[in-house]
Coordinates of C-alpha atoms (C1' of nucleotides) in Angstrom, one line a residue:
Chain A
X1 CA 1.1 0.9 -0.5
X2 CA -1.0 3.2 -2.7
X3 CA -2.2 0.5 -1.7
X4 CA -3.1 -1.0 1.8
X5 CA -4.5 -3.5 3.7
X6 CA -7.7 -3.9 5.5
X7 CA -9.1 -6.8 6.8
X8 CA -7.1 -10.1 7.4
X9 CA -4.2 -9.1 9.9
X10 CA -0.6 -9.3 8.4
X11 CA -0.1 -12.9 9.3
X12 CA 1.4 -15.3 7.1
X13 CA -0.6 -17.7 4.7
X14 CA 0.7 -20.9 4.7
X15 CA 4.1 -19.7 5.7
X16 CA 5.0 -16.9 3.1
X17 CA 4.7 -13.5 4.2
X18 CA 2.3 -10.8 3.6
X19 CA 5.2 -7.8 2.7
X20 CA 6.6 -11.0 0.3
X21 CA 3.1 -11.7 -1.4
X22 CA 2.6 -8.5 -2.1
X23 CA 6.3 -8.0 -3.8
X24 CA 5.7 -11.1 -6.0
X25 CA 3.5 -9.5 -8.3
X26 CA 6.5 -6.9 -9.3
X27 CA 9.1 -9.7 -9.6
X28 CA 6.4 -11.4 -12.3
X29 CA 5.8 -8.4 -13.7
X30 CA 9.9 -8.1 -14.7
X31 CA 10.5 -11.9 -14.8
X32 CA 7.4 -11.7 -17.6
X33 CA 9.3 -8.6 -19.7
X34 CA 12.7 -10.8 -19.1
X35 CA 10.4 -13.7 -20.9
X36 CA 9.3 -11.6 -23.6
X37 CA 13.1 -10.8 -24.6
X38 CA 13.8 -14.3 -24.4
X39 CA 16.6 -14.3 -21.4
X40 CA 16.8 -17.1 -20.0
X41 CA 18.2 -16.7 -16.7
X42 CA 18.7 -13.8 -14.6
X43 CA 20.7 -13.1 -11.3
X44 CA 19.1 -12.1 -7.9
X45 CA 21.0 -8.4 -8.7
X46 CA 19.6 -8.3 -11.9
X47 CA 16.1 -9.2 -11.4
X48 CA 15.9 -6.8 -7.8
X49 CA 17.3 -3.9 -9.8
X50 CA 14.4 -4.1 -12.7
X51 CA 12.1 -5.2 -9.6
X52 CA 12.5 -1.8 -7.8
X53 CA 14.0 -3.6 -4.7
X54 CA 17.0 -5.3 -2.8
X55 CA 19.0 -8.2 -3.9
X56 CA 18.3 -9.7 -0.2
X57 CA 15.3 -9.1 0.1
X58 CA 14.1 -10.8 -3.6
X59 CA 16.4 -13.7 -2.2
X60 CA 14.9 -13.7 1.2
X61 CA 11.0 -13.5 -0.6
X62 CA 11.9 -16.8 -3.5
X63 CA 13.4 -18.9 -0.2
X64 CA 10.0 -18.4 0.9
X65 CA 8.5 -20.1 -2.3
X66 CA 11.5 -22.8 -2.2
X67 CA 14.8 -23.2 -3.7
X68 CA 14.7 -22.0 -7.7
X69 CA 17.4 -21.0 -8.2
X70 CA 21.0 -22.8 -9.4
X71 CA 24.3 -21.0 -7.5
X72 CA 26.4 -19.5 -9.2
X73 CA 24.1 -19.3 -12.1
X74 CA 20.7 -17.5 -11.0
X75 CA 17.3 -18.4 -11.5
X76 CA 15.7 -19.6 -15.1
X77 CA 13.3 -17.4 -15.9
X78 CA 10.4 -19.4 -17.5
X79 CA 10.4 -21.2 -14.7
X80 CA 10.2 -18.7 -12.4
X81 CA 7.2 -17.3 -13.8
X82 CA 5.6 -20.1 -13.9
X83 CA 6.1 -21.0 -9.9
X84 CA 5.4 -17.2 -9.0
X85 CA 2.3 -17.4 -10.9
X86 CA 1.1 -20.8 -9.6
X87 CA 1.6 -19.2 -6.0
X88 CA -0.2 -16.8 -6.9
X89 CA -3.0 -18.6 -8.3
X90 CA -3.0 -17.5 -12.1
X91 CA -2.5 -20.2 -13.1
X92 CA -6.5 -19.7 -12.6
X93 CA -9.3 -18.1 -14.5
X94 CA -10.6 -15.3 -12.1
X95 CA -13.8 -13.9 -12.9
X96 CA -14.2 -10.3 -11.9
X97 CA -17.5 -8.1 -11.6
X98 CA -16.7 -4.0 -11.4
X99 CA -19.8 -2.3 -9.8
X100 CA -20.1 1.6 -10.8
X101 CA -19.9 2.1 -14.2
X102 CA -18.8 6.2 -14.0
X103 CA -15.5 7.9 -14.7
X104 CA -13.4 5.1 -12.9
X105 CA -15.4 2.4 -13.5
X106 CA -15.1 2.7 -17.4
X107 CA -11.1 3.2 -17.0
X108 CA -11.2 0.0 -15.0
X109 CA -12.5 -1.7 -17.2
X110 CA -10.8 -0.6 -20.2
X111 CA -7.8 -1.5 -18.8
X112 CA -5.7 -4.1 -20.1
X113 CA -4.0 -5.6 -17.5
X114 CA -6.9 -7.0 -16.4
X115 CA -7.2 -9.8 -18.9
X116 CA -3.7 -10.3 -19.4
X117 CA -2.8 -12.1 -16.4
X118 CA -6.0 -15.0 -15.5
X119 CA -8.6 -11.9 -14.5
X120 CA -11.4 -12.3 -16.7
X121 CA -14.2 -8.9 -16.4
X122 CA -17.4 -11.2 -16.2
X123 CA -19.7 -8.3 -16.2
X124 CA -19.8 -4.7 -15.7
X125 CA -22.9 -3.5 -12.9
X126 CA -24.3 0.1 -12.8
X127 CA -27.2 1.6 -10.5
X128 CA -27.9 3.8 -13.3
X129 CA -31.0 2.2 -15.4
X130 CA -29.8 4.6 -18.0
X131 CA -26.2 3.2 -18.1
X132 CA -28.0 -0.6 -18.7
X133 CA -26.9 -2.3 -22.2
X134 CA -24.7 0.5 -22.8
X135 CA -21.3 -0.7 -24.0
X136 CA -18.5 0.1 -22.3
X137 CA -15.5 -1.8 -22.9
X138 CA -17.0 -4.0 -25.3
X139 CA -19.7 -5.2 -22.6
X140 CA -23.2 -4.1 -22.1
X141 CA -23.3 -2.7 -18.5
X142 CA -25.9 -4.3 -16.4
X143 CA -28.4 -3.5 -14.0
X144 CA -27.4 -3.1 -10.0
X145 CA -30.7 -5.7 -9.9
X146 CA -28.8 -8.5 -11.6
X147 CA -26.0 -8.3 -9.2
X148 CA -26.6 -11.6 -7.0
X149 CA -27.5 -13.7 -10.1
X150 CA -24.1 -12.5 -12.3
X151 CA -21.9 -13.8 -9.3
X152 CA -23.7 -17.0 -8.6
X153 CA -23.7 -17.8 -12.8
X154 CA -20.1 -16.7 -12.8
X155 CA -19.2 -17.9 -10.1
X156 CA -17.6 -14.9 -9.0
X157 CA -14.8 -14.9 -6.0
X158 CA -13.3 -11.1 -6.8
X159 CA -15.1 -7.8 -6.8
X160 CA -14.1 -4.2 -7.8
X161 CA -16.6 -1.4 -6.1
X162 CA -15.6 2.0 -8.3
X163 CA -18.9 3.7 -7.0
X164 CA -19.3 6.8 -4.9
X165 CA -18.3 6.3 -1.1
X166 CA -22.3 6.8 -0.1
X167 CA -23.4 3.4 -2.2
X168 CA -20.2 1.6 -1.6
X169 CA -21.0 -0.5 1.9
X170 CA -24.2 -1.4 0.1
X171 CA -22.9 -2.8 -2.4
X172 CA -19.8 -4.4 -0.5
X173 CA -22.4 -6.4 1.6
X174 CA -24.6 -7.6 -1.2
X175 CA -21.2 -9.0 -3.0
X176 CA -20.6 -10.5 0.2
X177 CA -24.2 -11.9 0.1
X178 CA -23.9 -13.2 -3.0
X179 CA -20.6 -15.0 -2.6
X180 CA -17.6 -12.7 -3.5
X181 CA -14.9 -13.1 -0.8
X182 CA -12.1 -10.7 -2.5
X183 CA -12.8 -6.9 -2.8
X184 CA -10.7 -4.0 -4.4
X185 CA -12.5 -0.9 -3.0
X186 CA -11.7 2.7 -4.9
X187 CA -14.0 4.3 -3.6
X188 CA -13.1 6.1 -0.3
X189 CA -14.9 4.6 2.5
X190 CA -13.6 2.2 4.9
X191 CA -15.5 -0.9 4.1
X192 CA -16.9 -3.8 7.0
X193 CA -16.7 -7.4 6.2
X194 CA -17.2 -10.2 8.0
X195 CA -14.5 -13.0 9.0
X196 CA -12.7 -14.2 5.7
X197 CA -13.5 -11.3 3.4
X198 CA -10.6 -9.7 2.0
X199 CA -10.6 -6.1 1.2
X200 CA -8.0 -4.0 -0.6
X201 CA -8.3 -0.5 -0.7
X202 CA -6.9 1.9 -3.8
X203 CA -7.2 5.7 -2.6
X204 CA -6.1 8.6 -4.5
X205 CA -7.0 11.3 -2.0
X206 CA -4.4 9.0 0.9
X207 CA -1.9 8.4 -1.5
X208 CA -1.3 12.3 -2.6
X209 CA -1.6 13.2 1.6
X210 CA 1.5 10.9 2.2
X211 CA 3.1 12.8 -0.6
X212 CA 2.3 16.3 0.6
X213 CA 3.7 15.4 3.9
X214 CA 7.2 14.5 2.5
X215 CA 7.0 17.5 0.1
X216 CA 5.9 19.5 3.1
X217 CA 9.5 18.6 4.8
X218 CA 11.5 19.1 2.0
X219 CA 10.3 22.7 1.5
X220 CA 12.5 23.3 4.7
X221 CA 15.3 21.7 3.7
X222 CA 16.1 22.6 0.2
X223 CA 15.1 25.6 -1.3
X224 CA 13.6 24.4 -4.5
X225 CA 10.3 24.2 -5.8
X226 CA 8.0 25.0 -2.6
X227 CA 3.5 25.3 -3.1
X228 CA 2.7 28.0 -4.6
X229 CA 0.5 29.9 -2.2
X230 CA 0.3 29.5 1.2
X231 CA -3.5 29.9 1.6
X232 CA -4.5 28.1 4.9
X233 CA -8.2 27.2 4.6
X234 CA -9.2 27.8 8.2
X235 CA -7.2 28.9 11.3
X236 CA -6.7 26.6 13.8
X237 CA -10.1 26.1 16.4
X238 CA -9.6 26.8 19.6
X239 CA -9.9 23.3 21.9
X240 CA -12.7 24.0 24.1
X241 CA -11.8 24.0 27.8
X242 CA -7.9 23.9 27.0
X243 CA -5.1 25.1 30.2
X244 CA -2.8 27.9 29.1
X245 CA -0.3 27.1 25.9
X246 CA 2.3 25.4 27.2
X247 CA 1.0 21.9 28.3
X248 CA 0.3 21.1 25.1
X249 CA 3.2 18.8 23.7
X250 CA 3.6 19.4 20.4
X251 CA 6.7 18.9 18.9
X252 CA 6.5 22.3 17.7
X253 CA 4.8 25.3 16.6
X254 CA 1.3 24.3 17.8
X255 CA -1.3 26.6 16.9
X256 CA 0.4 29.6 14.9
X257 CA 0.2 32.9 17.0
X258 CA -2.0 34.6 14.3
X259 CA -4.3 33.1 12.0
X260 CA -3.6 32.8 8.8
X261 CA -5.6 34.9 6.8
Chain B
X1 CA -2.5 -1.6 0.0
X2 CA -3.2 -1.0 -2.3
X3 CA -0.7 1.1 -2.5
X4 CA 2.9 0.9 -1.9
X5 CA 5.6 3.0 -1.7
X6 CA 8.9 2.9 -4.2
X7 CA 11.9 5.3 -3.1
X8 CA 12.6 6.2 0.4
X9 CA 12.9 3.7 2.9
X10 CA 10.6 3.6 5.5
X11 CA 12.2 5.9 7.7
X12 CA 10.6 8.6 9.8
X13 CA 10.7 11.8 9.0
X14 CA 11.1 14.1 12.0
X15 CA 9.8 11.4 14.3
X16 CA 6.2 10.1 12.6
X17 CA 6.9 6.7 11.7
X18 CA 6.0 5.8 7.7
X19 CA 2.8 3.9 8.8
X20 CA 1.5 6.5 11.0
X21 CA 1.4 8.9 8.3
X22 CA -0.1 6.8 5.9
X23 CA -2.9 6.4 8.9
X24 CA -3.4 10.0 9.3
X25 CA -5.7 10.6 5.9
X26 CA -7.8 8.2 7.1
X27 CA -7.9 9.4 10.7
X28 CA -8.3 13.0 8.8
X29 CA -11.3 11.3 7.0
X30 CA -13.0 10.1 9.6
X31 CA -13.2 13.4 12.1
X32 CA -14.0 15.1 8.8
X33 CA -17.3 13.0 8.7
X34 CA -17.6 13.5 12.2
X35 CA -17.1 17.6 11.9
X36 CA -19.8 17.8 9.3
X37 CA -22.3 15.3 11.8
X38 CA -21.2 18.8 14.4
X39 CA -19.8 16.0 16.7
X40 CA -18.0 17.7 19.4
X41 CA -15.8 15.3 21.0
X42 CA -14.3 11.3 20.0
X43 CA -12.9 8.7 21.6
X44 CA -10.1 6.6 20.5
X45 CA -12.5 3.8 21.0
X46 CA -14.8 5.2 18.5
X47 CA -12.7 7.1 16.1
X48 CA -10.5 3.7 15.8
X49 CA -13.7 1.8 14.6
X50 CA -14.5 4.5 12.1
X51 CA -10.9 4.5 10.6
X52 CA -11.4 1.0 10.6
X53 CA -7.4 0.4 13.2
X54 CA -7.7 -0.5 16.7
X55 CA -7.5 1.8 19.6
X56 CA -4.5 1.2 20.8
X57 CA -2.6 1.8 17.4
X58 CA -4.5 5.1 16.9
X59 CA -3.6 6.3 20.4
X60 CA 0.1 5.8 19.5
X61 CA -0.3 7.1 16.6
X62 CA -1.3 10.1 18.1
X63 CA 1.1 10.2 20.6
X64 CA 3.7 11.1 17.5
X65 CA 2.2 13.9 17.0
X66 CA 1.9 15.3 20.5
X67 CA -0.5 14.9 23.5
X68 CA -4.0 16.3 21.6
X69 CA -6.3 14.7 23.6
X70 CA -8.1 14.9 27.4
X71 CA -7.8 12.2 29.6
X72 CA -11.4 11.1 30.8
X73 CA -12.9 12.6 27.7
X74 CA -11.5 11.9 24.3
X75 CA -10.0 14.1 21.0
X76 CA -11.6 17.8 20.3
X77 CA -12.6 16.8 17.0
X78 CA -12.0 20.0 15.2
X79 CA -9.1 20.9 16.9
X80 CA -7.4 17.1 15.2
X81 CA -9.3 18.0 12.3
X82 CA -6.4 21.0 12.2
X83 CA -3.7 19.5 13.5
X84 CA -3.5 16.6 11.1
X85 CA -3.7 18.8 8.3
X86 CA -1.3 20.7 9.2
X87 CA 1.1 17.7 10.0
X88 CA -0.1 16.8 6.5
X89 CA 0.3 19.7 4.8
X90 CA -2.6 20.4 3.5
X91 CA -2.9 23.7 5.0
X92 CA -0.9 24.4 2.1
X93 CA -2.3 24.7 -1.5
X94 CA -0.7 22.0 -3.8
X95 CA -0.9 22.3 -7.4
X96 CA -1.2 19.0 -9.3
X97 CA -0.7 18.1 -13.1
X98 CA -1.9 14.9 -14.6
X99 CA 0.1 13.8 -17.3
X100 CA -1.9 11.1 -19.6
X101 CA -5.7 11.9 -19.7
X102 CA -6.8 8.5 -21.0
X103 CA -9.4 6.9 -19.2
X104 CA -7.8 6.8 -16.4
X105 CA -6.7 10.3 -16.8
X106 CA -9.8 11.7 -17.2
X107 CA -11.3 9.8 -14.4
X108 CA -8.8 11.2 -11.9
X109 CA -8.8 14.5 -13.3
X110 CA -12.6 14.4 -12.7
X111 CA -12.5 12.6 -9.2
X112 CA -13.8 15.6 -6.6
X113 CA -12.0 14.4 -3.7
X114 CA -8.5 15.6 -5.7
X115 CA -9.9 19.7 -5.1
X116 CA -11.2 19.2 -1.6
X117 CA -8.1 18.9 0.6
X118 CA -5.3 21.3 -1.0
X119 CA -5.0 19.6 -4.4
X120 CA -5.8 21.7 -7.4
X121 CA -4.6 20.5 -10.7
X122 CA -2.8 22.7 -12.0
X123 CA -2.8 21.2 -15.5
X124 CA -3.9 18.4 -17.7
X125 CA -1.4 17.0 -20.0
X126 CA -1.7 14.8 -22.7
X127 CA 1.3 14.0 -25.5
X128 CA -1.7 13.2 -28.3
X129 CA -1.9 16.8 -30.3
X130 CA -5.7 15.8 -31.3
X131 CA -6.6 15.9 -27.6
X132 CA -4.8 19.7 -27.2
X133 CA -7.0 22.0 -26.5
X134 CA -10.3 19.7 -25.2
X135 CA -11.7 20.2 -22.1
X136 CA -11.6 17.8 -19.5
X137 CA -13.2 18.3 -15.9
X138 CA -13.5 22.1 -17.3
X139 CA -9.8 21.9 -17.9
X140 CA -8.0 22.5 -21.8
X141 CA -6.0 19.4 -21.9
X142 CA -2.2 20.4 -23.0
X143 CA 0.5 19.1 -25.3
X144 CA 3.6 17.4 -23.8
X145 CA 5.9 20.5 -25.3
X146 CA 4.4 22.5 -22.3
X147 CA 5.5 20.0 -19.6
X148 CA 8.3 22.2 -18.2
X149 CA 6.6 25.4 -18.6
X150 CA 3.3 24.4 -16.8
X151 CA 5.4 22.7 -13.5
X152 CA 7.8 26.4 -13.6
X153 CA 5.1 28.3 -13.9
X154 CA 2.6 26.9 -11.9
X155 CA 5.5 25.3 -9.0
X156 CA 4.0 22.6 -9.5
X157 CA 5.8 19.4 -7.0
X158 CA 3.9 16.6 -7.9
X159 CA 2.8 14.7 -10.6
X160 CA 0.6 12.0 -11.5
X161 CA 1.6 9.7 -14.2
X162 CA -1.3 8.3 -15.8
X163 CA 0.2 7.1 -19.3
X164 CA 0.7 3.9 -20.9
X165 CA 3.8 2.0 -19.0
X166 CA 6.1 2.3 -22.1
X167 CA 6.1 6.6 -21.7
X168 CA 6.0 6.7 -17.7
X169 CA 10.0 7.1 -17.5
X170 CA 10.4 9.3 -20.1
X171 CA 7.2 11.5 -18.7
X172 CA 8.6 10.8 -14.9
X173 CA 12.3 12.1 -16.0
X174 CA 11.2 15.2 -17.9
X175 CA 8.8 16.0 -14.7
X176 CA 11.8 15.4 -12.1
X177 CA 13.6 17.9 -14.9
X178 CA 11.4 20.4 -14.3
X179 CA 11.6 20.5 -10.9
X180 CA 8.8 18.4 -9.7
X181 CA 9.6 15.6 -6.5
X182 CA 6.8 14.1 -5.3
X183 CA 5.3 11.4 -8.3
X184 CA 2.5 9.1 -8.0
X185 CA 2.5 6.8 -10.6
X186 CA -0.6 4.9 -11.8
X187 CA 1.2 3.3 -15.2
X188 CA 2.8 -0.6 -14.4
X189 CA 6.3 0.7 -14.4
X190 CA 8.8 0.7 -11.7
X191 CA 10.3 4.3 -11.9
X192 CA 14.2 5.2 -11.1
X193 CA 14.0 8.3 -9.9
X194 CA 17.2 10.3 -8.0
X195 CA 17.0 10.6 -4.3
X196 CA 15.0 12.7 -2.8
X197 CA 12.2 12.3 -5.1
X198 CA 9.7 9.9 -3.9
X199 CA 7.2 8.5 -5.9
X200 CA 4.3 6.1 -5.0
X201 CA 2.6 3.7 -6.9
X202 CA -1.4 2.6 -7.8
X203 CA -1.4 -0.5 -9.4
X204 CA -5.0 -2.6 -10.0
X205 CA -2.6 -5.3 -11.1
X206 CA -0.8 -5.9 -8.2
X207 CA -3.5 -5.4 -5.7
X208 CA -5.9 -7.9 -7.8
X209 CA -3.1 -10.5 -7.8
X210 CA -2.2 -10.4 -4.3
X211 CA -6.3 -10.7 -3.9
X212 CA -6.0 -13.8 -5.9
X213 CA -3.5 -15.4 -3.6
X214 CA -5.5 -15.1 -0.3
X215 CA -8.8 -16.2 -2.2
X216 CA -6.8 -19.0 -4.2
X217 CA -6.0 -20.3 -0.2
X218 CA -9.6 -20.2 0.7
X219 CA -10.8 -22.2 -2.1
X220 CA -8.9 -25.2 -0.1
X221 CA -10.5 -24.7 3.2
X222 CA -14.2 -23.7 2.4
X223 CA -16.4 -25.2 0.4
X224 CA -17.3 -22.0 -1.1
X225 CA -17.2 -20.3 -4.6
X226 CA -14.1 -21.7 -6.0
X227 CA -12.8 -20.2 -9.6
X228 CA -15.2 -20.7 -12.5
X229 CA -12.7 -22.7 -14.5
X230 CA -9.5 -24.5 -13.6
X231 CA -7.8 -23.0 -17.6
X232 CA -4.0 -23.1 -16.8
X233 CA -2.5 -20.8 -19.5
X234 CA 0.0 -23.2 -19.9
X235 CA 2.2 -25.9 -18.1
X236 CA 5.2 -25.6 -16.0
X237 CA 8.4 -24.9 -18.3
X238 CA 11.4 -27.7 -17.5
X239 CA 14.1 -25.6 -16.3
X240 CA 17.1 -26.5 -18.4
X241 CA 19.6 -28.4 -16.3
X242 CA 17.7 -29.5 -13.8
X243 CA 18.4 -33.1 -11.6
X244 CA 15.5 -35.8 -10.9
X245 CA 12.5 -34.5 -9.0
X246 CA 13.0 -34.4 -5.5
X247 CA 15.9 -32.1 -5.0
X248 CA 14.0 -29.0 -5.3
X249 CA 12.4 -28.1 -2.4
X250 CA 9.2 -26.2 -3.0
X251 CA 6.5 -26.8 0.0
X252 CA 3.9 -28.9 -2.3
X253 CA 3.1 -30.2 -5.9
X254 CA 5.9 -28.7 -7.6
X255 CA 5.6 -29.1 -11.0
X256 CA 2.1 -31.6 -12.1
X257 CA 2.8 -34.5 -13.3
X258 CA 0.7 -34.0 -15.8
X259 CA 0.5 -30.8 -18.0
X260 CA -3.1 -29.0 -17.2
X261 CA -5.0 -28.8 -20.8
Chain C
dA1 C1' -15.3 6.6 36.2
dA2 C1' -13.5 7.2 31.9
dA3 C1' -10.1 7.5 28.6
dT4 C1' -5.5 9.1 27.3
dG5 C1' -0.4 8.4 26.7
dT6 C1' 3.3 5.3 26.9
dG7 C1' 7.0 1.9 28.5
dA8 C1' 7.6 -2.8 27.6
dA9 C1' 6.8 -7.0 25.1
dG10 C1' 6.0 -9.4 21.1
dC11 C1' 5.9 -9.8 16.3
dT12 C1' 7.1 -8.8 11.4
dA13 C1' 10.2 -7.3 8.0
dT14 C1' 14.7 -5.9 6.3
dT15 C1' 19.5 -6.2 6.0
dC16 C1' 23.9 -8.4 6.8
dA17 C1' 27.3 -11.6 5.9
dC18 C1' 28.8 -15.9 4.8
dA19 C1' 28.5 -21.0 4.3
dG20 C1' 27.5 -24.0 0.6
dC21 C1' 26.6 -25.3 -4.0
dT22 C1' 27.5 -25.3 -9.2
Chain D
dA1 C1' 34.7 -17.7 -9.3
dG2 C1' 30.0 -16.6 -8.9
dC3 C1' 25.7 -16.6 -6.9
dT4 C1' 22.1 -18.6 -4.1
dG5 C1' 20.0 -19.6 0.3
dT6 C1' 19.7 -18.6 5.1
dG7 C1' 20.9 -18.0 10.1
dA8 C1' 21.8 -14.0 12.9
dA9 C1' 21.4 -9.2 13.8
dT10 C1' 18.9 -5.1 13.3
dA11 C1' 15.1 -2.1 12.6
dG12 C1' 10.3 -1.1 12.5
dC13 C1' 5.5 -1.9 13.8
dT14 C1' 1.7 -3.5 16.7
dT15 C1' -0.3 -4.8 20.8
dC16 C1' -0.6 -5.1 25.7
dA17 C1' -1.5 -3.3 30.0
dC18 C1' -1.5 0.2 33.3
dA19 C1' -0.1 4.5 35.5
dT20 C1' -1.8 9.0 34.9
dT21 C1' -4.9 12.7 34.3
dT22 C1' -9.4 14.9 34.0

DNA sequence: AAATGTGAAGCTATTCACAGCT
DNA sequence: AGCTGTGAATAGCTTCACATTT
């Protein structure tokens, strides 16, 4: 999750699954720390425990890559790395442009993972002609003008949209323009691409909803730590043109007999 | 995707399947623009194409939550509006700490969308004793050594992690600790947590990588932008004990034949 | 006429459990 | 003896298509 999916239906590419792709990344992530220790072989039970996940299922994902492992051994983990991030494609240099400079923006590209593994920040891109040749990140930011020319010189595949959800389909379809095929959108807006645009949406606001409604269920179960005031922000509206309570099928408690205050 | 989700399995709670919850934020989001346009009524025709699903998915999706709609007509728009927050729980006031005000930190702590629907951070909370006391987003950031006061006495359940990977456990325990079960974790890390805690994870990383996959496939087919430069960081590692080529069974070009510069 | 709600079908993903290799 | 790789079984999710309701 935080993370989910937008375009491109959850088909397979070339035969390896989408729930599989998307687990690879964590098995590099732990192979690469394994690497860095110097182990040099680890077992599927070892590697799915610092993974987060399964034993069968990490087995299930690698027969999808081929057979790299050796029975009764496990799997070496140089080479491992090396095959994941070949399928991954880092064994490439990516070039990556983050449009909106603000808050976000900045922490984006300050990040470090983003160099580390073959994603290279070719420029960062900011509406704000006050923001333009201001450092940030050890880059000057440039000016939402330059945009088309910075992907075609870059040659630019992958974008990153950290602006406010009003400006971010504008910007979406003039990466499109321009050439960029892969986008990672933070800003909240669902985003419309055409055939063959990817787009990966990171959403702060979702995220913490799926969390309240788990905490929301545990508060009946155990009685431990439960929100601290119960302030509804509204009562519930009444459905215009509704038939007497009782046809509704609610699982339960529908609208609460008196409104919150 | 962006997202994912760590602990629990995806089992339903109380009948709403795991991927109809995380749909219901974005349904929520979409009536929510629709409320504020003073739209009375939607279709699952046309709320489906803001939300960006299909109809048919939406309508089951729905369906979990009980029979809300008018046959012949469509969904009372405020009257979902309600009902999805409440199955969210965000009728319900949830204070929030952020522990880690880095960049990333500060951005989140400053993102508006966090106060608008039930979130309120409760606290900011950084373990550098220079940044004690500065205001952030109008907030004193805190020192560490108040962790467990600020969750008891703010019954606080969930926390965002936003420090550098190496401190996420140690921050993640002392949290769980303290009473909090509901994490979403921003920093690289996979976190063990005990059951009943779930935690869910934002990771530009991950999503860029599995990005890089789709687009790596694309450069084959289309003659588009490919990658700016073909770099390899560096060539495939001979895995120790290993017979002739030919026995290993990966789909294509195993191992080049010659190592990339 | 229009649009919901939902069984049934189809598809994807996970887990089991064990044959097969080292 | 140990551990991988994988068919088979199970569980979960999506899509279809249409009866049902307004």
């Amino acid at each position: 999750m935080a993370t989910g999916r937008t375009h491109r239906p959850a088909t397979r590419s070339r035969g390896i699954p989408e729930a599989t792709v998307a687990r690879l990344p964590l098995y590099l992530r732990a192979l690469t720390a394994l690497s860095e220790r110097s182990v040099p072989t680890v077992s599927s039970e070892e590697l799915a425990s610092a993974a987060g996940v399964n034993s069968a299922k990490l087995r299930k994902d690698f027969s999808y890559l081929g057979s790299y492992g050796t029975r009764g051994v496990g799997y070496d983990v140089e080479y491992l790395v090396y095959q994941i991030s070949r399928e991954l494609g880092l064994t490439q240099d990516w070039p990556v442009v983050i449009v909106g400079i603000g808050n976000l923006g900045a922490a984006l590209a300050n990040y470090g993972g983003f160099a580390s593994r073959g994603f290279r920040v070719a420029a960062l891109i900011d509406a704000d002609p006050a923001m333009t040749g201001r450092p940030v990140a050890g880059l000057p930011v440039r000016h939402t003008d330059e945009l088309e020319s910075i992907i075609r010189d870059n040659g630019v595949s992958i974008g990153v949209i950290a602006t406010p959800a009003g400006a971010a389909q504008q910007v979406c379809d003039r990466l499109v323009t321009a050439g960029v095929t892969s986008i990672l959108n933070f800003a909240p807006t669902v985003l419309a691409v055409p055939d063959g645009v990817d787009v990966r949406k990171v959403d702060l606001s979702i995220e913490l909803q799926i969390l309240a409604f788990h905490e929301q269920r545990k508060a009946g179960e155990e009685p431990g730590q439960g929100p601290a005031a119960v302030t509804a922000a509204a009562g519930a509206p009444q459905a215009p043109g509704r038939p007497a309570p009782g046809s509704r099928k609610g699982p339960e408690g529908d609208v609460p007999a008196v409104m919150p205050a």
